[in-house]
Amino acid sequence: AQSVTQPDIHITVSEGASLELRCNYSYGATPYLFWYVQSPGQGLQLLLKYFSGDTLVQGIKGFEAEFKRSQSSFNLRKPSVHWSDAAEYFCAVGGYNFNKFYFGSGTKLNVKP
Amino acid sequence: GAVVSQHPSRVICKSGTSVKIECRSLDFQATTMFWYRQFPKQSLMLMATSNEGSKATYEQGVEKDKFLINHASLTLSTLTVTSAHPEDSSFYICSALSALAGGYEQYFGPGTRLTVT
């Protein structure tokens, strides 16, 4: 069965520290992988996506993610977190045939000054 | 980037009434749109896939007679919550699919907060 797991419900990091948000997926075919950010009262914004090619993907706002097929993972990273990064982050997987998106349960990021 | 709008952003209705939520792709055509429901502090749950000119495909457990979806044009999909009850109170989010070279991207609307009293 297709699913996305984000093991960390809440993460707190200090401003300027590095960040890694974990995402593991289960998908029966070649996955398309996404990371979205949702700020309070706002819609989801795409941070980055992976379809094929280079397994290290660069996104907006200084985020990057690495696709590791052997580990079924697509972890999101940022070398230095800013206070404005505090939000909820969702990992998602979809198929090549444009349907059936599955979202993880989300990780809420708090940033300490 | 592409923009998806939703209207209304918030709606309060009485139990037993129906509510229509509109989802529009403003600067691109979307043959496929998705409707999600998000409960407080939870993830997005896919309710249905809306394809222009055809019937929507509902996920298991979603009542198609309660959540009516119409995708009449390439830029508009509507979700009507019929005979709403308090348990239908939730945050409803739509998205529109835009095909890209080698893949696709899903653009999300800002969501509609439905409160049924």
Coordinates of N, CA and C in Angstrom, one line a residue:
Chain A
A1 N 0.8 -1.2 0.0 CA 0.0 0.0 0.0 C 0.9 1.2 0.0
Q2 N 0.4 2.3 -0.7 CA 1.1 3.5 -0.7 C 0.9 4.3 0.5
S3 N 2.0 4.9 1.0 CA 2.0 5.7 2.2 C 3.2 6.5 2.3
V4 N 3.1 7.6 3.2 CA 4.2 8.5 3.5 C 4.3 8.6 5.0
T5 N 5.5 8.4 5.5 CA 5.7 8.5 7.0 C 6.6 9.7 7.3
Q6 N 6.2 10.5 8.1 CA 7.0 11.6 8.7 C 7.1 11.3 10.2
P7 N 8.2 10.7 10.6 CA 8.3 10.2 12.0 C 8.3 11.3 13.1
D8 N 8.7 12.5 12.7 CA 8.8 13.5 13.7 C 7.6 14.5 13.6
I9 N 6.8 14.5 14.7 CA 5.6 15.4 14.7 C 6.0 16.8 15.0
H10 N 6.9 17.0 15.9 CA 7.4 18.3 16.3 C 8.9 18.3 16.3
I11 N 9.5 19.4 15.8 CA 10.9 19.6 15.9 C 11.2 21.0 16.3
T12 N 12.1 21.2 17.2 CA 12.5 22.5 17.6 C 14.0 22.7 17.4
V13 N 14.4 23.7 16.7 CA 15.8 24.0 16.4 C 16.1 25.4 16.7
S14 N 17.3 25.7 17.0 CA 17.7 27.1 17.3 C 18.0 27.8 15.9
E15 N 17.7 29.1 15.9 CA 17.9 29.9 14.7 C 19.4 29.8 14.3
G16 N 19.7 29.5 13.1 CA 21.1 29.3 12.6 C 21.6 27.9 12.6
A17 N 20.8 27.0 13.3 CA 21.2 25.6 13.3 C 20.8 24.9 12.0
S18 N 21.3 23.8 11.8 CA 20.9 23.0 10.6 C 19.7 22.2 10.9
L19 N 19.0 21.8 9.9 CA 17.7 21.1 10.0 C 17.6 19.9 9.1
E20 N 17.1 18.8 9.6 CA 16.8 17.7 8.7 C 15.4 17.2 9.1
L21 N 14.5 17.1 8.1 CA 13.1 16.6 8.4 C 13.1 15.3 7.6
R22 N 12.6 14.2 8.3 CA 12.6 12.9 7.7 C 11.3 12.6 7.0
C23 N 11.5 11.8 5.9 CA 10.3 11.4 5.1 C 10.6 10.0 4.5
N24 N 9.8 9.0 4.8 CA 9.9 7.7 4.2 C 8.6 7.4 3.5
Y25 N 8.7 6.7 2.4 CA 7.6 6.5 1.6 C 7.5 5.0 1.2
S26 N 6.3 4.6 0.9 CA 6.0 3.3 0.3 C 5.2 3.5 -0.9
Y27 N 5.7 3.1 -2.0 CA 5.0 3.3 -3.3 C 5.4 2.2 -4.3
G28 N 4.4 1.7 -4.9 CA 4.5 0.5 -5.8 C 5.2 0.8 -7.1
A29 N 5.3 2.0 -7.5 CA 5.9 2.3 -8.8 C 6.9 3.4 -8.6
T30 N 7.4 3.9 -9.7 CA 8.4 5.0 -9.6 C 7.7 6.2 -9.0
P31 N 8.2 6.7 -7.8 CA 7.6 7.8 -7.1 C 8.0 9.2 -7.6
Y32 N 7.0 10.1 -7.6 CA 7.4 11.5 -7.7 C 7.2 12.0 -6.3
L33 N 8.2 12.7 -5.8 CA 8.3 13.1 -4.4 C 8.3 14.7 -4.3
F34 N 7.6 15.1 -3.3 CA 7.4 16.6 -3.1 C 7.6 16.9 -1.6
W35 N 8.0 18.1 -1.3 CA 8.0 18.7 0.0 C 7.2 20.1 -0.1
Y36 N 6.2 20.2 0.8 CA 5.5 21.4 0.9 C 5.6 22.0 2.2
V37 N 5.4 23.4 2.3 CA 5.4 24.1 3.6 C 4.0 24.8 3.7
Q38 N 3.5 24.7 4.9 CA 2.2 25.4 5.2 C 2.4 26.3 6.4
S39 N 2.2 27.6 6.2 CA 2.2 28.5 7.3 C 0.8 28.7 7.8
P40 N 0.7 29.1 9.1 CA -0.6 29.2 9.7 C -1.6 30.1 8.8
G41 N -2.7 29.5 8.5 CA -3.7 30.3 7.7 C -3.4 30.4 6.3
Q42 N -2.4 29.7 5.8 CA -2.1 29.9 4.4 C -2.1 28.5 3.7
G43 N -2.1 28.6 2.4 CA -2.1 27.3 1.6 C -0.7 26.7 1.6
L44 N -0.7 25.6 0.9 CA 0.6 24.9 0.8 C 1.5 25.4 -0.3
Q45 N 2.7 25.6 0.0 CA 3.7 26.1 -1.0 C 4.7 25.0 -1.3
L46 N 5.0 24.8 -2.6 CA 5.9 23.8 -3.0 C 7.3 24.3 -2.7
L47 N 8.1 23.4 -1.9 CA 9.5 23.8 -1.7 C 10.4 23.2 -2.7
L48 N 10.1 21.9 -3.1 CA 10.9 21.2 -4.1 C 10.3 19.9 -4.5
K49 N 10.7 19.4 -5.6 CA 10.2 18.1 -6.1 C 11.3 17.3 -6.8
Y50 N 11.0 16.0 -6.8 CA 11.9 15.1 -7.5 C 11.1 14.2 -8.4
F51 N 11.5 14.2 -9.7 CA 10.9 13.3 -10.7 C 11.9 12.3 -11.1
S52 N 13.1 12.7 -11.5 CA 14.1 11.8 -11.9 C 15.5 12.6 -12.0
G53 N 16.5 11.9 -12.3 CA 17.8 12.6 -12.5 C 18.6 12.7 -11.2
D54 N 19.3 13.8 -11.0 CA 20.1 14.0 -9.8 C 19.3 13.8 -8.6
T55 N 19.8 13.0 -7.7 CA 19.0 12.6 -6.5 C 19.1 13.7 -5.4
L56 N 19.9 14.7 -5.6 CA 19.9 15.8 -4.6 C 19.2 17.0 -5.3
V57 N 18.1 17.4 -4.7 CA 17.3 18.4 -5.3 C 17.4 19.7 -4.6
Q58 N 17.5 20.8 -5.3 CA 17.5 22.1 -4.6 C 16.2 22.7 -4.8
G59 N 15.7 23.4 -3.7 CA 14.4 24.0 -3.7 C 14.5 25.5 -3.4
I60 N 13.4 26.1 -3.1 CA 13.3 27.5 -2.7 C 13.7 27.7 -1.2
K61 N 14.0 28.9 -0.9 CA 14.3 29.3 0.5 C 15.5 28.5 1.1
G62 N 16.4 28.1 0.3 CA 17.6 27.4 0.8 C 17.4 25.9 1.1
F63 N 16.3 25.4 0.9 CA 16.1 24.0 1.2 C 16.6 23.0 0.1
E64 N 17.0 21.8 0.5 CA 17.3 20.8 -0.4 C 16.8 19.4 0.1
A65 N 16.7 18.5 -0.7 CA 16.3 17.1 -0.3 C 17.0 16.1 -1.1
E66 N 17.2 15.0 -0.5 CA 18.0 13.9 -1.2 C 17.1 12.6 -1.3
F67 N 16.9 12.2 -2.5 CA 16.2 10.9 -2.7 C 17.1 9.7 -2.6
K68 N 16.8 8.8 -1.7 CA 17.5 7.6 -1.5 C 16.6 6.4 -1.8
R69 N 16.7 5.9 -2.9 CA 15.8 4.8 -3.3 C 16.0 3.6 -2.4
S70 N 17.2 3.3 -2.0 CA 17.5 2.1 -1.2 C 16.9 2.2 0.2
Q71 N 16.7 3.4 0.6 CA 16.1 3.6 2.0 C 14.7 4.1 1.9
S72 N 14.2 4.3 0.7 CA 12.8 4.8 0.5 C 12.6 6.1 1.3
S73 N 13.6 7.0 1.1 CA 13.6 8.2 1.9 C 13.7 9.4 1.0
F74 N 13.3 10.5 1.5 CA 13.4 11.8 0.8 C 13.4 12.9 1.9
N75 N 14.5 13.0 2.6 CA 14.7 13.9 3.7 C 15.0 15.3 3.2
L76 N 14.4 16.2 3.9 CA 14.5 17.6 3.6 C 15.6 18.2 4.6
R77 N 16.4 19.1 4.0 CA 17.5 19.7 4.8 C 17.7 21.2 4.5
K78 N 18.2 21.8 5.5 CA 18.5 23.3 5.4 C 19.7 23.5 6.3
P79 N 20.8 24.1 5.8 CA 22.0 24.3 6.6 C 21.9 25.3 7.7
S80 N 21.0 26.3 7.6 CA 20.9 27.3 8.6 C 19.5 27.8 8.6
V81 N 18.8 27.5 9.7 CA 17.4 27.8 9.8 C 17.1 29.3 10.2
H82 N 16.1 29.9 9.6 CA 15.7 31.2 10.0 C 14.4 31.2 10.7
W83 N 14.2 32.2 11.5 CA 12.9 32.2 12.3 C 11.7 32.1 11.4
S84 N 11.8 32.6 10.2 CA 10.7 32.6 9.3 C 10.4 31.2 8.7
D85 N 11.3 30.3 9.0 CA 11.0 28.9 8.6 C 10.0 28.1 9.4
A86 N 9.7 28.7 10.6 CA 8.7 28.0 11.5 C 7.4 27.9 10.8
A87 N 7.0 26.6 10.6 CA 5.8 26.3 9.8 C 5.6 24.8 9.9
E88 N 4.6 24.3 9.2 CA 4.4 22.8 9.1 C 4.9 22.4 7.7
Y89 N 5.6 21.3 7.7 CA 6.1 20.7 6.5 C 5.5 19.4 6.2
F90 N 5.2 19.2 4.9 CA 4.5 18.0 4.5 C 5.3 17.4 3.4
C91 N 5.6 16.1 3.5 CA 6.2 15.3 2.4 C 5.0 14.6 1.6
A92 N 5.1 14.5 0.3 CA 4.1 13.9 -0.4 C 4.7 13.0 -1.6
V93 N 3.9 12.0 -1.9 CA 4.4 11.1 -3.0 C 3.2 11.0 -4.0
G94 N 3.5 11.0 -5.3 CA 2.5 10.8 -6.3 C 3.1 9.9 -7.4
G95 N 2.2 9.5 -8.3 CA 2.7 8.6 -9.4 C 2.8 9.3 -10.7
Y96 N 3.4 8.7 -11.6 CA 3.6 9.3 -12.9 C 2.3 9.6 -13.7
N97 N 1.3 8.9 -13.3 CA 0.0 9.0 -14.0 C -0.9 10.1 -13.4
F98 N -0.3 11.0 -12.7 CA -1.0 12.2 -12.3 C -2.1 12.1 -11.3
N99 N -2.2 11.0 -10.6 CA -3.3 10.9 -9.7 C -2.8 10.3 -8.4
K100 N -3.6 10.3 -7.4 CA -3.3 9.6 -6.1 C -2.1 10.2 -5.4
F101 N -2.3 11.4 -4.9 CA -1.3 12.0 -4.1 C -1.4 11.5 -2.7
Y102 N -0.3 11.2 -2.0 CA -0.4 10.8 -0.6 C 0.5 11.7 0.2
F103 N 0.0 12.3 1.3 CA 0.7 13.2 2.1 C 1.1 12.5 3.4
G104 N 2.2 12.9 3.9 CA 2.6 12.5 5.3 C 1.8 13.3 6.3
S105 N 2.0 12.9 7.5 CA 1.2 13.6 8.6 C 1.7 14.9 9.0
G106 N 2.9 15.3 8.5 CA 3.4 16.6 8.7 C 4.4 16.7 9.9
T107 N 5.3 17.6 9.8 CA 6.2 17.9 10.9 C 6.1 19.4 11.2
K108 N 5.8 19.7 12.4 CA 5.8 21.1 12.8 C 7.1 21.6 13.3
L109 N 7.6 22.6 12.7 CA 9.0 23.1 13.0 C 8.8 24.4 13.8
N110 N 9.4 24.4 15.0 CA 9.6 25.6 15.8 C 11.0 26.0 15.8
V111 N 11.2 27.3 15.7 CA 12.5 27.9 15.7 C 12.8 28.8 16.9
K112 N 13.8 28.4 17.7 CA 14.1 29.2 18.9 C 15.0 30.3 18.5
P113 N 14.8 31.5 19.1 CA 15.7 32.6 18.8 C 17.1 32.4 19.4
Chain B
G1 N 4.6 32.1 -10.6 CA 4.1 30.8 -10.6 C 2.6 30.8 -10.8
A2 N 2.0 29.6 -11.0 CA 0.6 29.5 -11.2 C -0.2 29.7 -9.9
V3 N -1.4 30.3 -10.1 CA -2.2 30.7 -8.9 C -3.5 29.9 -8.9
V4 N -3.9 29.4 -7.8 CA -5.2 28.8 -7.6 C -5.9 29.6 -6.5
S5 N -7.1 29.9 -6.8 CA -7.9 30.6 -5.8 C -9.1 29.8 -5.3
Q6 N -9.5 30.0 -4.1 CA -10.7 29.4 -3.6 C -11.6 30.4 -3.0
H7 N -12.9 30.1 -3.2 CA -13.9 31.1 -2.6 C -15.1 30.3 -2.1
P8 N -15.6 30.6 -0.9 CA -15.0 31.6 0.0 C -13.9 31.1 0.8
S9 N -13.2 32.0 1.5 CA -12.1 31.6 2.4 C -12.6 31.0 3.7
R10 N -13.8 31.6 4.1 CA -14.4 31.1 5.4 C -15.9 31.1 5.1
V11 N -16.6 30.1 5.7 CA -18.0 30.1 5.6 C -18.6 29.4 6.8
I12 N -19.6 30.0 7.4 CA -20.4 29.4 8.5 C -21.8 29.2 8.0
C13 N -22.2 28.0 8.2 CA -23.6 27.7 7.8 C -24.3 26.9 8.9
K14 N -25.6 26.8 8.7 CA -26.4 26.1 9.7 C -26.5 24.6 9.3
S15 N -26.7 23.8 10.2 CA -26.8 22.3 10.0 C -28.0 22.1 9.0
G16 N -27.8 21.3 8.0 CA -28.9 20.9 7.1 C -28.8 21.7 5.8
T17 N -28.1 22.8 5.8 CA -28.0 23.6 4.6 C -26.8 23.1 3.7
S18 N -26.7 23.6 2.5 CA -25.6 23.2 1.5 C -24.7 24.4 1.3
V19 N -23.5 24.0 1.1 CA -22.4 25.0 0.9 C -21.6 24.7 -0.4
K20 N -21.4 25.7 -1.2 CA -20.6 25.5 -2.4 C -19.3 26.2 -2.3
I21 N -18.2 25.5 -2.6 CA -16.8 26.0 -2.6 C -16.3 26.0 -4.0
E22 N -15.7 27.1 -4.4 CA -15.2 27.2 -5.8 C -13.7 27.2 -5.8
C23 N -13.1 26.5 -6.8 CA -11.7 26.4 -6.9 C -11.4 26.8 -8.4
R24 N -10.5 27.8 -8.5 CA -10.2 28.3 -9.9 C -8.7 28.3 -10.1
S25 N -8.3 27.9 -11.3 CA -6.9 28.1 -11.7 C -6.9 29.4 -12.5
L26 N -6.1 30.4 -12.0 CA -6.3 31.7 -12.6 C -5.5 31.9 -13.8
D27 N -4.4 31.3 -14.0 CA -3.6 31.6 -15.2 C -3.1 30.4 -15.9
F28 N -3.8 29.3 -15.7 CA -3.5 28.1 -16.5 C -4.7 27.2 -16.5
Q29 N -4.7 26.3 -17.4 CA -5.8 25.4 -17.6 C -5.5 24.0 -16.9
A30 N -6.4 23.5 -16.1 CA -6.2 22.3 -15.3 C -7.3 21.3 -15.7
T31 N -6.9 20.2 -16.4 CA -7.8 19.2 -16.6 C -8.1 18.4 -15.4
T32 N -7.2 18.4 -14.4 CA -7.4 17.6 -13.2 C -7.2 18.6 -12.0
M33 N -8.2 18.5 -11.1 CA -8.1 19.2 -9.8 C -8.4 18.2 -8.7
F34 N -7.8 18.4 -7.6 CA -8.0 17.6 -6.4 C -8.7 18.3 -5.3
W35 N -9.5 17.6 -4.5 CA -10.1 18.2 -3.3 C -9.6 17.4 -2.1
Y36 N -9.1 18.2 -1.1 CA -8.6 17.6 0.1 C -9.4 18.1 1.3
R37 N -9.3 17.4 2.4 CA -9.8 17.8 3.7 C -8.7 17.7 4.7
Q38 N -8.6 18.7 5.5 CA -7.6 18.8 6.5 C -8.2 19.0 7.9
F39 N -8.0 18.1 8.8 CA -8.5 18.2 10.1 C -7.4 18.9 10.9
P40 N -7.8 19.6 12.0 CA -6.9 20.3 12.8 C -5.7 19.5 13.2
K41 N -4.5 20.0 13.0 CA -3.2 19.4 13.3 C -3.0 18.1 12.6
Q42 N -3.7 17.9 11.5 CA -3.5 16.6 10.8 C -3.1 16.9 9.3
S43 N -2.9 15.8 8.6 CA -2.4 16.0 7.3 C -3.6 16.1 6.3
L44 N -3.3 16.3 5.1 CA -4.4 16.4 4.1 C -4.8 15.0 3.7
M45 N -6.1 14.9 3.6 CA -6.7 13.7 3.2 C -7.4 13.9 1.8
L46 N -7.0 13.1 0.8 CA -7.5 13.3 -0.5 C -9.0 12.8 -0.5
M47 N -9.9 13.7 -0.9 CA -11.3 13.3 -1.0 C -11.7 12.8 -2.4
A48 N -11.2 13.5 -3.4 CA -11.6 13.1 -4.7 C -10.7 13.8 -5.8
T49 N -10.7 13.2 -6.9 CA -10.0 13.7 -8.1 C -11.1 14.2 -9.1
S50 N -11.0 15.4 -9.5 CA -11.9 16.0 -10.4 C -11.3 16.2 -11.7
N51 N -12.0 15.6 -12.7 CA -11.5 15.7 -14.1 C -12.5 16.5 -15.0
E52 N -12.0 17.4 -15.7 CA -12.9 18.3 -16.5 C -13.7 17.4 -17.5
G53 N -15.0 17.6 -17.4 CA -15.9 17.0 -18.4 C -16.3 15.6 -18.0
S54 N -15.8 15.1 -16.9 CA -16.2 13.7 -16.5 C -16.5 13.7 -15.0
K55 N -17.0 12.5 -14.6 CA -17.4 12.4 -13.1 C -16.1 12.4 -12.3
A56 N -16.3 12.9 -11.1 CA -15.1 12.8 -10.2 C -14.9 11.4 -9.6
T57 N -13.7 11.2 -9.3 CA -13.3 9.9 -8.7 C -13.1 10.1 -7.2
Y58 N -13.9 9.4 -6.4 CA -13.9 9.6 -5.0 C -13.1 8.6 -4.3
E59 N -12.4 9.0 -3.2 CA -11.6 8.0 -2.4 C -12.6 7.2 -1.6
Q60 N -12.0 6.1 -1.2 CA -12.8 5.2 -0.3 C -13.3 5.9 0.9
G61 N -14.5 5.7 1.3 CA -15.0 6.3 2.5 C -15.6 7.7 2.4
V62 N -15.4 8.3 1.2 CA -16.0 9.6 1.0 C -17.3 9.5 0.3
E63 N -18.4 10.1 0.9 CA -19.7 10.0 0.3 C -19.9 10.9 -0.9
K64 N -20.1 10.3 -2.0 CA -20.2 11.1 -3.3 C -21.5 11.9 -3.3
D65 N -22.5 11.4 -2.6 CA -23.8 12.1 -2.6 C -23.8 13.3 -1.7
K66 N -22.8 13.3 -0.8 CA -22.7 14.3 0.2 C -21.8 15.4 -0.3
F67 N -20.7 15.0 -0.9 CA -19.7 15.9 -1.4 C -19.8 15.9 -2.9
L68 N -20.6 16.8 -3.5 CA -20.8 16.8 -4.9 C -19.7 17.7 -5.6
I69 N -19.0 17.1 -6.6 CA -17.9 17.8 -7.3 C -18.3 17.9 -8.7
N70 N -18.1 19.2 -9.2 CA -18.4 19.5 -10.6 C -17.2 20.2 -11.2
H71 N -16.7 19.7 -12.3 CA -15.5 20.3 -13.0 C -16.0 20.7 -14.4
A72 N -16.7 21.8 -14.5 CA -17.4 22.2 -15.7 C -16.5 22.8 -16.7
S73 N -15.4 23.4 -16.3 CA -14.5 24.0 -17.2 C -13.0 23.7 -16.9
L74 N -12.1 24.1 -17.7 CA -10.7 23.8 -17.5 C -10.1 24.7 -16.4
T75 N -10.9 25.7 -15.9 CA -10.4 26.5 -14.8 C -11.2 26.6 -13.6
L76 N -12.3 25.8 -13.5 CA -13.2 25.8 -12.4 C -13.6 24.4 -11.9
S77 N -13.5 24.2 -10.7 CA -14.1 23.0 -10.0 C -14.8 23.4 -8.8
T78 N -16.0 22.8 -8.5 CA -16.7 23.2 -7.3 C -17.0 22.0 -6.5
L79 N -17.0 22.2 -5.2 CA -17.3 21.2 -4.2 C -18.5 21.7 -3.4
T80 N -19.6 20.9 -3.5 CA -20.8 21.3 -2.7 C -21.0 20.3 -1.6
V81 N -21.0 20.8 -0.4 CA -21.3 20.0 0.8 C -22.8 20.1 1.0
T82 N -23.4 19.0 0.8 CA -24.9 18.9 0.9 C -25.4 18.5 2.3
S83 N -26.4 19.1 2.7 CA -27.0 18.8 4.0 C -25.9 18.8 5.1
A84 N -25.2 19.8 5.2 CA -24.0 19.9 6.1 C -24.4 19.6 7.5
H85 N -23.5 19.0 8.2 CA -23.6 18.7 9.7 C -22.4 19.1 10.4
P86 N -22.4 19.3 11.7 CA -21.2 19.8 12.4 C -20.0 19.0 12.1
E87 N -20.1 17.7 11.9 CA -18.9 16.9 11.7 C -18.3 17.1 10.3
D88 N -19.0 17.9 9.5 CA -18.4 18.3 8.2 C -17.5 19.5 8.3
S89 N -17.5 20.1 9.5 CA -16.7 21.3 9.7 C -15.2 20.9 9.6
S90 N -14.5 21.6 8.7 CA -13.2 21.3 8.4 C -12.5 22.3 7.5
F91 N -11.3 22.1 7.2 CA -10.6 23.0 6.2 C -10.5 22.2 4.9
Y92 N -11.1 22.8 3.9 CA -11.1 22.1 2.6 C -10.1 22.8 1.7
I93 N -9.3 22.1 1.0 CA -8.3 22.6 0.2 C -8.4 22.0 -1.2
C94 N -8.3 22.8 -2.2 CA -8.3 22.3 -3.6 C -6.9 22.5 -4.2
S95 N -6.6 21.7 -5.2 CA -5.4 21.9 -6.0 C -5.6 21.7 -7.4
A96 N -4.8 22.2 -8.3 CA -4.9 22.1 -9.7 C -3.6 21.5 -10.2
L97 N -3.7 20.6 -11.2 CA -2.5 19.9 -11.7 C -2.1 20.6 -13.0
S98 N -0.8 20.9 -13.1 CA -0.3 21.5 -14.3 C 0.8 20.6 -14.8
A99 N 0.7 20.2 -16.0 CA 1.7 19.3 -16.6 C 3.0 20.0 -16.9
L100 N 4.1 19.4 -16.6 CA 5.4 20.0 -16.9 C 6.2 19.0 -17.7
A101 N 7.3 19.4 -18.3 CA 8.1 18.5 -19.0 C 8.7 17.5 -18.0
G102 N 8.5 16.2 -18.3 CA 9.0 15.2 -17.4 C 8.2 15.0 -16.1
G103 N 7.1 15.7 -15.9 CA 6.4 15.5 -14.7 C 5.2 16.4 -14.6
Y104 N 5.0 16.9 -13.4 CA 3.8 17.7 -13.2 C 4.0 18.5 -11.9
E105 N 3.2 19.4 -11.6 CA 3.2 20.2 -10.4 C 1.7 20.4 -10.0
Q106 N 1.6 20.4 -8.7 CA 0.2 20.6 -8.1 C 0.3 21.9 -7.4
Y107 N -0.7 22.8 -7.8 CA -0.8 24.1 -7.2 C -2.0 24.1 -6.3
F108 N -1.8 24.6 -5.0 CA -2.8 24.6 -4.0 C -3.5 25.9 -3.9
G109 N -4.8 25.8 -3.6 CA -5.5 27.0 -3.2 C -5.3 27.3 -1.7
P110 N -5.7 28.4 -1.3 CA -5.5 28.8 0.1 C -6.4 28.1 1.1
G111 N -7.4 27.4 0.7 CA -8.2 26.7 1.6 C -9.5 27.4 1.9
T112 N -10.5 26.7 2.4 CA -11.8 27.2 2.8 C -12.1 26.6 4.2
R113 N -12.3 27.4 5.2 CA -12.7 27.0 6.5 C -14.2 26.9 6.6
L114 N -14.7 25.7 6.7 CA -16.2 25.5 6.8 C -16.5 25.2 8.3
T115 N -17.4 26.0 8.8 CA -17.9 25.7 10.2 C -19.4 25.5 10.1
V116 N -19.9 24.4 10.5 CA -21.3 24.1 10.5 C -21.9 24.1 11.9
T117 N -22.9 25.0 12.1 CA -23.4 25.2 13.5 C -24.7 24.4 13.7

